[in-house]
XYZ file of C-alpha atoms in Angstrom:
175
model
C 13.443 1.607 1.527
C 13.546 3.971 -1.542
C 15.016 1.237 -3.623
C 12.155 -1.448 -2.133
C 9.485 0.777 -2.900
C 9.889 3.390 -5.550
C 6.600 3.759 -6.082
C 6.243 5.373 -2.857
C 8.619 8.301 -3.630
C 8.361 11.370 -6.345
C 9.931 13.707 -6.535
C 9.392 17.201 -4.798
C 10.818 20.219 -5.393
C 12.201 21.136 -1.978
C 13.721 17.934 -1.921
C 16.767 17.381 -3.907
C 16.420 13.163 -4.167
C 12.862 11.418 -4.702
C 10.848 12.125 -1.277
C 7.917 9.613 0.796
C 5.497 12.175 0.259
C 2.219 10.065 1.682
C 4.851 10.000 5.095
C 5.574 13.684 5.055
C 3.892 16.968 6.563
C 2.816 19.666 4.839
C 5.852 21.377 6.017
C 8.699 19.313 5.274
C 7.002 18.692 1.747
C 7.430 22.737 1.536
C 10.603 23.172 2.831
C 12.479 19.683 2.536
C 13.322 19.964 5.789
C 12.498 17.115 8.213
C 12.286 17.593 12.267
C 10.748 15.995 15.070
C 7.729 17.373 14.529
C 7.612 16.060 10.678
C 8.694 12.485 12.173
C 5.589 12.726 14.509
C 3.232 13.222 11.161
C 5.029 10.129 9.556
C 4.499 8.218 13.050
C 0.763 8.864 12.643
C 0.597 8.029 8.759
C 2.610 4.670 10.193
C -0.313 4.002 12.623
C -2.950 4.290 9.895
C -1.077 1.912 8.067
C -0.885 -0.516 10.760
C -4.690 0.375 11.648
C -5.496 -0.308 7.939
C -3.528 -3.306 7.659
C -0.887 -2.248 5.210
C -2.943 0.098 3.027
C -0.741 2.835 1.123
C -1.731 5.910 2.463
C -3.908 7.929 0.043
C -4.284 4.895 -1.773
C -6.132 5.608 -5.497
C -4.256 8.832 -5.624
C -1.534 10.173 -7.518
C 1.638 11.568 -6.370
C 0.745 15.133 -7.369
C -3.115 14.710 -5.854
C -1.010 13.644 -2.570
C 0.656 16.656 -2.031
C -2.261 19.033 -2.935
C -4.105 16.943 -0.188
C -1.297 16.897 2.534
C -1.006 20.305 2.088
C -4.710 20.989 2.066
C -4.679 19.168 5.300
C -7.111 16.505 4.102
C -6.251 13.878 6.470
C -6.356 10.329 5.850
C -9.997 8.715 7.052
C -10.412 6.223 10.120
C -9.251 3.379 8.894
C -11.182 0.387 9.007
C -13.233 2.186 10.834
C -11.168 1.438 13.953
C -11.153 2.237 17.645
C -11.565 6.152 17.749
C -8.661 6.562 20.779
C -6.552 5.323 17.689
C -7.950 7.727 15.124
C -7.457 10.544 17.356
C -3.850 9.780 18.318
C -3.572 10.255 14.454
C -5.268 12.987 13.870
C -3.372 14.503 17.080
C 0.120 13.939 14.781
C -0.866 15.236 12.059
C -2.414 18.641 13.595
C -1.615 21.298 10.960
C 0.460 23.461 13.434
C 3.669 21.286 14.011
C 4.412 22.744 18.025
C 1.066 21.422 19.128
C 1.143 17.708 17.918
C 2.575 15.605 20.742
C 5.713 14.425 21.243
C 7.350 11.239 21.190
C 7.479 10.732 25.336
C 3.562 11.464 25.069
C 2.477 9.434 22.556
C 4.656 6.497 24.095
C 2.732 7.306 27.271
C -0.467 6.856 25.551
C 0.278 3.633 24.216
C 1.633 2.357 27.133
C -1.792 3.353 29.393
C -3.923 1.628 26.127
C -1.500 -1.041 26.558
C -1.669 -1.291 30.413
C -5.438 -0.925 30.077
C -5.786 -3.905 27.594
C -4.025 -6.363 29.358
C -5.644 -5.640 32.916
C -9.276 -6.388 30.794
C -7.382 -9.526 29.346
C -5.875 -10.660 32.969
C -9.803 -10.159 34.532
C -11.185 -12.162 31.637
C -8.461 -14.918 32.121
C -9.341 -14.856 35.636
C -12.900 -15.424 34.751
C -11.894 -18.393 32.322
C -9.210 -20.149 33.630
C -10.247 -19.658 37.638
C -10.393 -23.117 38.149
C -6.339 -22.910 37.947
C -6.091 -22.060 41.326
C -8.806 -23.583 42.973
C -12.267 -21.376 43.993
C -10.182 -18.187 45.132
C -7.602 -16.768 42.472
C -4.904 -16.820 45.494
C -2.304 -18.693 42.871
C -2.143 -15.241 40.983
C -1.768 -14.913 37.120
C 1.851 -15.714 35.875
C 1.254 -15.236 31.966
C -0.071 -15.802 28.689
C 3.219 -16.896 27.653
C 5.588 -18.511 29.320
C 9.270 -18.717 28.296
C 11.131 -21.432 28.324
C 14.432 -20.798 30.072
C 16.636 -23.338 28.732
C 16.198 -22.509 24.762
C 14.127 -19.101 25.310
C 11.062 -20.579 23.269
C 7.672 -19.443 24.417
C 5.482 -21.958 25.599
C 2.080 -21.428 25.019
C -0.686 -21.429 27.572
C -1.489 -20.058 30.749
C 0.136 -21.654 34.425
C -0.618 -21.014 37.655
C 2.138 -19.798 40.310
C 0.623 -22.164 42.974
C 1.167 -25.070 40.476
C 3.304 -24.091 37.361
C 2.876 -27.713 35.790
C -0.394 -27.132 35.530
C -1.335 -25.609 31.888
C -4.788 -23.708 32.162
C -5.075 -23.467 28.023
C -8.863 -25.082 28.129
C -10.735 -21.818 28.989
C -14.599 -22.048 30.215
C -17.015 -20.396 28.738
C -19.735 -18.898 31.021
């Protein structure tokens, strides 16, 4: 990555090569160390990114005005102004005392309930849609979004219905 994208390392000098300083915490920019904790930090910058759709972190600033700010703890803003259970996730990783951001097994755990949450609203509003797939009563049971296909592994778009998987349920109804 260092060769791909110079201009996202400087050099620091607890680090003995060129360092991703908008990644790092306050600490490992101090020491030059890097630890779970530090990876959590550079997890949340990474989310921020991906909230901000590819943004550099601290974008506008310079390398030096980086590190005075990461060490300030000025955090990086809400990106996009997006969903607050995000923002705080972030802000959670990059709490200024490295023992009390979350781990790895707890942030996955997050995600996953988001996650789990997300697509149980997206299975009731494709049971709203697309009820017509099984007939008045949803007895046929939701199968998918996608639907692999088994010989050559390619998804197959659209939604089918267990009680009749040739049917393809893509027309939704608006109501």
């Amino acid at each position: 990555a260092r060769h791909a994208y110079p201009s996202d390392y400087c050099s620091v000098p607890s680090c003995s090569e060129p360092a991703p300083v908008r990644w790092m915490s306050a600490e490992a920019i101090s020491t030059g160390q890097a630890h779970t904790e530090s990876d959590i930090w550079s997890f949340g910058v990474t989310l921020w990114e991906i909230c901000s759709f590819g943004l550099q972190p601290y974008y506008g600033c310079n390398d030096k005005q980086v590190i005075s700010m990461i060490c300030a703890h000025e955090i990086l803003p809400n990106p996009n102004e997006g969903p607050a259970r995000m923002y705080s996730l972030m802000v959670e990783c990059w709490h200024k005392v490295p023992s009390c951001r979350p781990n790895f097994s707890e942030i996955h755990s997050t995600l996953i309930h988001w996650l789990t949450e997300w697509m149980m609203n997206q299975t009731g509003r494709i049971k709203t849609t697309v009820s017509h797939c099984a007939g008045n009563s949803y007895g046929g049971g939701f199968q998918g979004a996608r639907n692999l296909n088994p010989s050559n592994g390619e998804s197959q778009g659209g939604i089918r219905c267990k009680s009749n998987p040739s049917m393809n349920c893509n027309s939704t109804q608006e109501g």
